[in-house]
Structure formats: C-alpha cells, structure tokens
PDB file of C-alpha atoms in Angstrom:
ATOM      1  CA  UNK G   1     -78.243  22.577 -39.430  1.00 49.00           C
ATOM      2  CA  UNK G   2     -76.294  23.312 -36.791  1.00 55.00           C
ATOM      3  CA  UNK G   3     -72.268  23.668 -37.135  1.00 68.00           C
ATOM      4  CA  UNK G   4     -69.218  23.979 -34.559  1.00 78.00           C
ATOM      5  CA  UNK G   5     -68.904  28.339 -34.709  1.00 89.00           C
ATOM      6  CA  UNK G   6     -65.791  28.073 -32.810  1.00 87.00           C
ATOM      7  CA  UNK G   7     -64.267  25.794 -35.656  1.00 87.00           C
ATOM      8  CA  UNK G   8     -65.826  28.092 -37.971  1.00 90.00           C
ATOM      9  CA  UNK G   9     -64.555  31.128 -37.081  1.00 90.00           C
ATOM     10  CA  UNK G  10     -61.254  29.552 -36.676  1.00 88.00           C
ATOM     11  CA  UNK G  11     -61.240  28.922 -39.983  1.00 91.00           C
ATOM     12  CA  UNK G  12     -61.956  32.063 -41.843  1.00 91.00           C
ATOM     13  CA  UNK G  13     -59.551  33.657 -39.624  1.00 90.00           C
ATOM     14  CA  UNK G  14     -56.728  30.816 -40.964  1.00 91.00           C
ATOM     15  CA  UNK G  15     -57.794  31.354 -44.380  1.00 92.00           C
ATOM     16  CA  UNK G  16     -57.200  35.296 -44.087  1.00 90.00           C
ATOM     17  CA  UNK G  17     -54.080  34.998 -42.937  1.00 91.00           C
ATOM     18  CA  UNK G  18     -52.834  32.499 -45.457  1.00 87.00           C
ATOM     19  CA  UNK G  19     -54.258  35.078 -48.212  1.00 91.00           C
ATOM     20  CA  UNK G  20     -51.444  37.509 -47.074  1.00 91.00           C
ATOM     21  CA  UNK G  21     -48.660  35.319 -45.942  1.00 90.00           C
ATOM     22  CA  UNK G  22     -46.348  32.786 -47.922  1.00 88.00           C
ATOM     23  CA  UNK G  23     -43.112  31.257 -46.977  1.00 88.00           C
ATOM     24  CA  UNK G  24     -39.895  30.971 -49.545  1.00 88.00           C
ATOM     25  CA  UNK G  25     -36.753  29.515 -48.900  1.00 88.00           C
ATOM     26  CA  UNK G  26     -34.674  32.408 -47.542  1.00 91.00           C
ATOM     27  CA  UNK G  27     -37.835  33.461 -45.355  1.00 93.00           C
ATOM     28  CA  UNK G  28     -40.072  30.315 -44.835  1.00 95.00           C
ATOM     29  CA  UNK G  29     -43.698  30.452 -43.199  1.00 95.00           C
ATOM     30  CA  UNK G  30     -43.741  28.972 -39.253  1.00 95.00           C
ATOM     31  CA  UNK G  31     -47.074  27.730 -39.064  1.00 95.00           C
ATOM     32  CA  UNK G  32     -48.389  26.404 -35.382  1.00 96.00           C
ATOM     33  CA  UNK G  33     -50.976  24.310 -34.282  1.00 95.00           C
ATOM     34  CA  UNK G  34     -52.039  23.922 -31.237  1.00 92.00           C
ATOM     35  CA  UNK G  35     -54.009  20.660 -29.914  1.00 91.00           C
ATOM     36  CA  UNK G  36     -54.992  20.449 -26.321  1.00 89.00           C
ATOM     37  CA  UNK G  37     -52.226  18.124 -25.306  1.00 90.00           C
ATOM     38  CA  UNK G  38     -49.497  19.281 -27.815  1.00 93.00           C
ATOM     39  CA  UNK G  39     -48.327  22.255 -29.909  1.00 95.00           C
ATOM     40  CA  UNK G  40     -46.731  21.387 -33.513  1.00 96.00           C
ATOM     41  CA  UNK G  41     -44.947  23.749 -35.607  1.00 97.00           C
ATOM     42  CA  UNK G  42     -43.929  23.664 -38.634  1.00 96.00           C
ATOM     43  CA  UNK G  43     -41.206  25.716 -41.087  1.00 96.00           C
ATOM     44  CA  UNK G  44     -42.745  25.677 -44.517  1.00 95.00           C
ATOM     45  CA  UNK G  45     -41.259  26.631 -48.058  1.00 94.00           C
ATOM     46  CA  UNK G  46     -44.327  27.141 -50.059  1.00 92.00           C
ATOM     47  CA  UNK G  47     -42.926  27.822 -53.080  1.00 93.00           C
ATOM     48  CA  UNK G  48     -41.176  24.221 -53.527  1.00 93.00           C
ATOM     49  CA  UNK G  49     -43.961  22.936 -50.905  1.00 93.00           C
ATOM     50  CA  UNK G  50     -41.502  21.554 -48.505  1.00 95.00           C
ATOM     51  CA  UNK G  51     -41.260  21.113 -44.536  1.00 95.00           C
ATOM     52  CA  UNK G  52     -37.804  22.628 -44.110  1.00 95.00           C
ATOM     53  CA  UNK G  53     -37.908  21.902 -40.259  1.00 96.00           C
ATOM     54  CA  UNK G  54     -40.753  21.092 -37.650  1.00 96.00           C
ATOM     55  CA  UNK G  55     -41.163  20.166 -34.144  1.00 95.00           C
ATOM     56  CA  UNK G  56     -44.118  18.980 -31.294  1.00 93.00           C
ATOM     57  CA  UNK G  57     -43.956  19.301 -28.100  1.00 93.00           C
ATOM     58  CA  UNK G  58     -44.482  15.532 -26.606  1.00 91.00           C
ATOM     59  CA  UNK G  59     -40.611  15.821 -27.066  1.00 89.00           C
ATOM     60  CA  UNK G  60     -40.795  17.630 -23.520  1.00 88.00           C
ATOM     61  CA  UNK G  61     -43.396  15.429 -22.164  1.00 87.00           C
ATOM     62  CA  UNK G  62     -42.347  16.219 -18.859  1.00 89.00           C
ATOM     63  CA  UNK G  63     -42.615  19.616 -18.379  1.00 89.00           C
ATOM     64  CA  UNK G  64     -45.677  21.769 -18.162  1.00 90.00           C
ATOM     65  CA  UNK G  65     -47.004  22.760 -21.828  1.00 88.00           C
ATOM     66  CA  UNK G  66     -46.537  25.896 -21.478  1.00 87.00           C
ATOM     67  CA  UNK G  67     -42.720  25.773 -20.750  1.00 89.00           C
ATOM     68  CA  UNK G  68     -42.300  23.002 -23.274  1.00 93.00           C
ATOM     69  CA  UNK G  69     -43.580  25.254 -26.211  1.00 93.00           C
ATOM     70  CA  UNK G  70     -40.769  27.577 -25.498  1.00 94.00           C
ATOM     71  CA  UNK G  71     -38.514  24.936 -25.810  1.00 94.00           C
ATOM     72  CA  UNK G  72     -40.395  23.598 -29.167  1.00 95.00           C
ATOM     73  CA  UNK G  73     -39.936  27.406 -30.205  1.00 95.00           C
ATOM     74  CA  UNK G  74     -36.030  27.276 -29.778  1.00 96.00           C
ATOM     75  CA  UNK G  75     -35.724  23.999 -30.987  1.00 96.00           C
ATOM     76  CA  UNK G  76     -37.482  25.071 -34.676  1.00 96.00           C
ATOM     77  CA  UNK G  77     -35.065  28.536 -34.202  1.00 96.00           C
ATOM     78  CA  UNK G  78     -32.080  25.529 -33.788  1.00 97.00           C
ATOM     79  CA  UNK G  79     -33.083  23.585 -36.895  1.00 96.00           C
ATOM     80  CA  UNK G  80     -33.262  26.810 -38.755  1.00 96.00           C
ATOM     81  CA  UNK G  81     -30.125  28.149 -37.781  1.00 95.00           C
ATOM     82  CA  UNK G  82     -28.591  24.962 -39.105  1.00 96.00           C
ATOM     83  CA  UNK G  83     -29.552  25.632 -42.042  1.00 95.00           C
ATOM     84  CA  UNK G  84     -28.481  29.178 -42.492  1.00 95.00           C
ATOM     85  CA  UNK G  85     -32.688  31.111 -41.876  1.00 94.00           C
ATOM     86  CA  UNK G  86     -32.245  33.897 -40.053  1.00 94.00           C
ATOM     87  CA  UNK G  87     -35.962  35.424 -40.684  1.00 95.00           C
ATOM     88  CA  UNK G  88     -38.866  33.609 -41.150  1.00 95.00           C
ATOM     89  CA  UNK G  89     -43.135  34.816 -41.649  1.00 95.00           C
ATOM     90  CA  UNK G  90     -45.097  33.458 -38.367  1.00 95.00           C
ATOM     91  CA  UNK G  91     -48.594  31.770 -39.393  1.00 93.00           C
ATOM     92  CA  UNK G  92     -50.684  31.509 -36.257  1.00 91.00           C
ATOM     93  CA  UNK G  93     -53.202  29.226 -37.838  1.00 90.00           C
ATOM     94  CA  UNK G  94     -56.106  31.074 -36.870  1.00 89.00           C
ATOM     95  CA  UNK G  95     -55.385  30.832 -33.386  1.00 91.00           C
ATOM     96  CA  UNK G  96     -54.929  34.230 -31.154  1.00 91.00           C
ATOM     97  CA  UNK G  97     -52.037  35.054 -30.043  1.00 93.00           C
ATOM     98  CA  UNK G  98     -51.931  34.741 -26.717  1.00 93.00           C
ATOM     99  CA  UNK G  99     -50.624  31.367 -23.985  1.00 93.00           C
ATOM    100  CA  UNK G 100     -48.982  29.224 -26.179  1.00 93.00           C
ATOM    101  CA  UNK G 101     -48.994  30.308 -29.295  1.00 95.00           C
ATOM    102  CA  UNK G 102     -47.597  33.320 -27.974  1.00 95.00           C
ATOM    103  CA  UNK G 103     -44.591  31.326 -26.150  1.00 95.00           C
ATOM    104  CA  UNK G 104     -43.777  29.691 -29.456  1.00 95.00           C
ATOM    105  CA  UNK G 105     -42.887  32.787 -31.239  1.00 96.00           C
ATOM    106  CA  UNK G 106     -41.340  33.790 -27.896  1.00 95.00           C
ATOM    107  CA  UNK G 107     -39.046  31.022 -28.051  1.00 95.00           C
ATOM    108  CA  UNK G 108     -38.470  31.259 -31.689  1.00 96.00           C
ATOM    109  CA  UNK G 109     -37.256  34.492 -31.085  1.00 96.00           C
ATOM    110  CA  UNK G 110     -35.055  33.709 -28.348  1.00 96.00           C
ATOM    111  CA  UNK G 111     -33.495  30.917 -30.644  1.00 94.00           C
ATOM    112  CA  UNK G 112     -32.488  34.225 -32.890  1.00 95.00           C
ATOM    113  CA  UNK G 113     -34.978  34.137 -35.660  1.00 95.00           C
ATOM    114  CA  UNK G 114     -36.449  37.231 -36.904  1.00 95.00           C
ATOM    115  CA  UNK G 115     -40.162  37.953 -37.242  1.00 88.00           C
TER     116      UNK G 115
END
C-alpha cells in the first residue's frame, strides 16, 4: 500500500502544532492554507468555534501570488483591527514557513497584529 508521504508528513506536522496552539477571543488562532493557486486564512476562536475573520487571495487576482498574500495578510490584520484584536497565535497548517506562508504573517504584521 502505497500512500502520498508528502501529505503525510504534512499532516503530523499540522497535528503537532494544533496540540500546542488554540485560539480565544482576545487572542484568536490565524490558521493558513495554502493551495497552488490561492492562499486562505482564517482567524479562529476555538473556544466558541467561530471564524471571527478570514480572507483568500483570488480577491487580488491580478497580482502575482506572492504580492497578493501580503495583501490577504493586511486585509485579515484590517478585519481584526475592526474588531478591537491586537494579538493573535499564527497556525501554519503544517506548511514551512517560508514564500507565502511567510508573506502572510509578514503582512499580518504590517497590518499591526502581534505574533
């Protein structure tokens, strides 16, 4: 039986981190996927299991995907803001963090959440 490693691995990395990591309403959990066309992120409450914000970036189809993920990141760090979260706990998703997921926090950051 043969299985998909990278998908695998991906996933006992993602569970790890969600062991160690939980998002609340004053501090909620950011968690990013990344597809090969888009990037999606998410602000999660996961004590009341609630989306509290999220955004994709198809919303930017026309820029490069690497520039729009920055903009994805300060859009979530916008959405936040309106609703008074200053800090939030980043959940990579089992991804490494490098490219894009890397420009998301980047632009989250820039948006003036803390991480």
């Amino acid at each position: 039986m043969t299985t998909n490693k990278k998908h695998v691995q991906r996933d006992r990395r993602r569970k790890r981190i969600r062991a160690r990591i939980s998002g609340t309403t004053e501090r909620p959990r950011i968690s990013v996927f990344r597809s090969n066309k888009y990037v999606f992120v998410q602000a999660i409450d996961d004590v009341k299991n609630v989306t509290l914000a999220s955004a994709w970036s198809r919303t930017w189809k026309d820029m490069p995907l690497k520039e729009s993920t920055i903009e994805v990141g300060k859009d979530i760090a916008q959405k936040l803001s309106t609703k008074n979260i200053t800090e939030a706990v980043f959940d990579r998703g089992g991804f490494i963090y490098t490219g894009n997921i890397a420009k998301v926090a980047e632009g989250i950051r820039a948006g003036g959440i803390k991480m």
